[in-house]
Amino acid sequence: MRYWLMKSEPSEYGIDDLARDGIAPWFGVRNYQARNFMRDQMRVGDGVLFYHSSCPEPGIAGLAEVATPAYPDTTQFDPESKYYDPKARPDNPRWFHVDVRFRQKTRLLPLAEMRSYPELARMRILARGNRLSITPVDPDEWHFILAKLGVGQ
DNA sequence: GCCAACGTTGGC
DNA sequence: GCCAACGTTGGC
């Protein structure tokens, strides 16, 4: 069992969208490190912190879980898609993603509040200039955050 | 809108 | 394989 933080812009796809859909393919990742996390390390049932980025109140907005193993992202083959990758071929896909299942909304845990806790100081999301959209979360950090959110394990 | 950080591209 | 230029991310 591993834990992850996954960023999304709520204007693109936020926690309310996931609450409505129940389950969603996490397509559009075009960063090798983030892809490798999904493809090589994620397991069904892993915990996910759903993080809202590039918005008025960035922070953790809810909980989700990994719902499927990684599989090829079909948008890489679609010339109409903004995620189209001309170098990817169906017989040799470059980009993979998992599906994510909604667990629950939480109160917003703002980025500024996260910064205030020494227990979270090592989180990658808090590092200056971090742009990685998927990052591993230590179990201690996961449990600390859930406690701050008032979520029972 | 600014700008720091950092990944990717492409010429050599 | 190096590295400068460029593009993107994302908080502020």
Tab-separated table of C-alpha atoms (C1' of nucleotides) in Angstrom:
chain	number	residue	atom	x	y	z
A	1	MET	CA	0.000	0.000	0.000
A	2	ARG	CA	1.454	3.281	-1.131
A	3	TYR	CA	0.247	6.843	-0.960
A	4	TRP	CA	0.289	9.562	-3.602
A	5	LEU	CA	-0.493	13.187	-4.197
A	6	MET	CA	-2.012	13.982	-7.575
A	7	LYS	CA	-2.446	17.529	-8.825
A	8	SER	CA	-5.274	18.734	-10.976
A	9	GLU	CA	-6.527	22.127	-11.944
A	10	PRO	CA	-10.105	22.382	-10.678
A	11	SER	CA	-11.036	24.405	-13.760
A	12	GLU	CA	-10.026	21.332	-15.787
A	13	TYR	CA	-11.053	18.537	-13.455
A	14	GLY	CA	-11.622	19.028	-9.739
A	15	ILE	CA	-12.779	16.970	-6.788
A	16	ASP	CA	-16.407	17.803	-7.573
A	17	ASP	CA	-15.986	16.328	-11.038
A	18	LEU	CA	-14.550	13.160	-9.557
A	19	ALA	CA	-17.370	13.025	-6.992
A	20	ARG	CA	-19.837	13.182	-9.874
A	21	ASP	CA	-18.052	10.647	-12.061
A	22	GLY	CA	-17.034	8.226	-9.319
A	23	ILE	CA	-14.089	7.015	-11.348
A	24	ALA	CA	-11.938	8.825	-13.888
A	25	PRO	CA	-8.982	8.096	-16.180
A	26	TRP	CA	-6.013	10.284	-15.240
A	27	PHE	CA	-5.073	10.993	-18.830
A	28	GLY	CA	-2.843	13.757	-20.115
A	29	VAL	CA	0.276	13.212	-18.027
A	30	ARG	CA	3.267	14.014	-20.256
A	31	ASN	CA	6.099	13.834	-17.802
A	32	TYR	CA	8.241	10.721	-17.609
A	33	GLN	CA	8.675	10.706	-13.860
A	34	ALA	CA	4.953	11.015	-13.251
A	35	ARG	CA	4.278	8.367	-15.879
A	36	ASN	CA	6.750	6.005	-14.254
A	37	PHE	CA	5.068	6.413	-10.881
A	38	MET	CA	1.745	5.386	-12.419
A	39	ARG	CA	3.109	2.657	-14.617
A	40	ASP	CA	5.654	1.092	-12.294
A	41	GLN	CA	4.726	1.825	-8.712
A	42	MET	CA	1.012	2.402	-8.343
A	43	ARG	CA	-1.152	-0.488	-7.191
A	44	VAL	CA	-4.905	-0.799	-7.081
A	45	GLY	CA	-6.098	0.489	-3.712
A	46	ASP	CA	-3.249	2.960	-3.155
A	47	GLY	CA	-4.350	6.136	-1.397
A	48	VAL	CA	-4.470	9.438	-3.291
A	49	LEU	CA	-4.531	12.996	-2.003
A	50	PHE	CA	-6.446	15.013	-4.592
A	51	TYR	CA	-4.712	18.387	-4.873
A	52	HIS	CA	-6.112	21.494	-6.556
A	53	SER	CA	-3.436	23.544	-8.337
A	54	SER	CA	-3.365	26.753	-10.369
A	55	CYS	CA	-6.443	28.117	-8.662
A	56	PRO	CA	-7.347	30.780	-6.075
A	57	GLU	CA	-6.987	28.328	-3.175
A	58	PRO	CA	-4.437	25.633	-3.939
A	59	GLY	CA	-4.482	22.688	-1.564
A	60	ILE	CA	-5.775	19.216	-0.823
A	61	ALA	CA	-9.476	18.979	-1.575
A	62	GLY	CA	-10.313	15.312	-1.143
A	63	LEU	CA	-9.319	11.683	-1.120
A	64	ALA	CA	-9.275	9.110	-3.874
A	65	GLU	CA	-7.705	5.756	-4.596
A	66	VAL	CA	-5.983	4.033	-7.474
A	67	ALA	CA	-8.681	2.027	-9.250
A	68	THR	CA	-6.834	0.249	-12.079
A	69	PRO	CA	-3.356	-0.729	-13.137
A	70	ALA	CA	-1.749	1.615	-15.649
A	71	TYR	CA	-2.761	1.294	-19.298
A	72	PRO	CA	-2.021	3.322	-22.456
A	73	ASP	CA	-3.391	6.859	-22.628
A	74	THR	CA	-5.447	6.956	-25.837
A	75	THR	CA	-5.197	10.738	-26.159
A	76	GLN	CA	-1.559	10.328	-27.259
A	77	PHE	CA	-2.809	8.823	-30.556
A	78	ASP	CA	-5.505	11.417	-31.221
A	79	PRO	CA	-4.343	14.280	-33.483
A	80	GLU	CA	-7.333	16.307	-32.290
A	81	SER	CA	-6.295	16.036	-28.665
A	82	LYS	CA	-4.142	18.629	-26.975
A	83	TYR	CA	-2.287	15.667	-25.495
A	84	TYR	CA	-1.449	14.241	-28.921
A	85	ASP	CA	2.084	12.904	-29.197
A	86	PRO	CA	3.159	12.345	-32.815
A	87	LYS	CA	6.022	10.144	-31.675
A	88	ALA	CA	3.764	7.680	-29.892
A	89	ARG	CA	2.436	4.678	-31.777
A	90	PRO	CA	-0.353	2.296	-30.791
A	91	ASP	CA	2.075	-0.629	-31.044
A	92	ASN	CA	4.557	1.266	-28.893
A	93	PRO	CA	2.681	3.592	-26.546
A	94	ARG	CA	4.679	6.150	-24.658
A	95	TRP	CA	2.140	7.434	-22.115
A	96	PHE	CA	0.226	5.452	-19.524
A	97	HIS	CA	-2.208	6.302	-16.801
A	98	VAL	CA	-4.340	4.745	-14.097
A	99	ASP	CA	-7.987	5.335	-13.266
A	100	VAL	CA	-8.740	7.056	-9.985
A	101	ARG	CA	-11.797	6.387	-7.825
A	102	PHE	CA	-13.509	8.984	-5.652
A	103	ARG	CA	-13.427	8.380	-1.926
A	104	GLN	CA	-14.535	11.586	-0.308
A	105	LYS	CA	-14.343	15.325	-0.283
A	106	THR	CA	-12.580	16.877	2.675
A	107	ARG	CA	-12.240	20.380	3.953
A	108	LEU	CA	-9.677	22.231	1.890
A	109	LEU	CA	-6.213	21.852	3.373
A	110	PRO	CA	-4.542	24.920	1.886
A	111	LEU	CA	-0.969	24.884	0.701
A	112	ALA	CA	-0.184	27.638	3.206
A	113	GLU	CA	-1.449	25.469	6.057
A	114	MET	CA	0.572	22.523	4.811
A	115	ARG	CA	3.652	24.725	4.932
A	116	SER	CA	2.946	25.536	8.567
A	117	TYR	CA	3.423	21.941	9.752
A	118	PRO	CA	7.004	20.778	10.358
A	119	GLU	CA	5.713	17.211	9.936
A	120	LEU	CA	5.091	17.963	6.254
A	121	ALA	CA	8.226	19.976	5.562
A	122	ARG	CA	9.749	17.193	3.492
A	123	MET	CA	6.810	16.833	1.141
A	124	ARG	CA	7.820	17.363	-2.443
A	125	ILE	CA	4.808	19.516	-3.133
A	126	LEU	CA	6.206	22.089	-0.702
A	127	ALA	CA	9.597	22.270	-2.325
A	128	ARG	CA	10.282	25.422	-4.274
A	129	GLY	CA	9.797	25.052	-7.971
A	130	ASN	CA	8.260	21.621	-7.739
A	131	ARG	CA	6.190	20.967	-10.823
A	132	LEU	CA	5.768	17.227	-10.701
A	133	SER	CA	2.042	16.447	-10.943
A	134	ILE	CA	2.286	13.079	-9.184
A	135	THR	CA	4.428	12.568	-6.109
A	136	PRO	CA	4.758	9.810	-3.512
A	137	VAL	CA	3.573	10.610	0.008
A	138	ASP	CA	5.191	9.037	3.072
A	139	PRO	CA	2.852	6.985	5.269
A	140	ASP	CA	3.572	9.305	8.195
A	141	GLU	CA	2.619	12.299	6.090
A	142	TRP	CA	-0.531	10.561	4.863
A	143	HIS	CA	-1.683	9.759	8.388
A	144	PHE	CA	-0.816	13.235	9.629
A	145	ILE	CA	-2.798	14.851	6.833
A	146	LEU	CA	-5.813	12.605	7.334
A	147	ALA	CA	-5.792	13.469	11.015
A	148	LYS	CA	-5.673	17.192	10.177
A	149	LEU	CA	-8.600	16.653	7.837
A	150	GLY	CA	-10.544	14.854	10.533
A	151	VAL	CA	-10.729	11.703	8.475
A	152	GLY	CA	-10.644	8.391	10.312
A	153	GLN	CA	-8.361	5.789	8.782
B	1	DG	C1'	1.182	39.221	-15.046
B	2	DC	C1'	5.625	37.974	-13.036
B	3	DC	C1'	9.136	34.957	-12.436
B	4	DA	C1'	11.711	30.917	-10.526
B	5	DA	C1'	12.361	26.239	-11.430
B	6	DC	C1'	13.023	22.668	-14.310
B	7	DG	C1'	12.092	19.406	-18.283
B	8	DT	C1'	12.699	19.070	-23.228
B	9	DT	C1'	14.594	20.107	-27.630
B	10	DG	C1'	17.929	20.437	-31.018
B	11	DG	C1'	22.324	22.260	-32.953
B	12	DC	C1'	26.892	21.209	-32.663
C	1	DG	C1'	26.792	13.850	-25.175
C	2	DC	C1'	26.819	18.778	-24.012
C	3	DC	C1'	24.346	22.712	-23.093
C	4	DA	C1'	21.831	26.987	-24.465
C	5	DA	C1'	17.332	28.204	-25.665
C	6	DC	C1'	12.795	27.542	-25.088
C	7	DG	C1'	8.326	26.145	-23.084
C	8	DT	C1'	5.567	24.957	-19.153
C	9	DT	C1'	4.177	24.905	-14.428
C	10	DG	C1'	2.232	27.039	-10.666
C	11	DG	C1'	2.458	30.049	-6.532
C	12	DC	C1'	2.138	34.633	-5.587
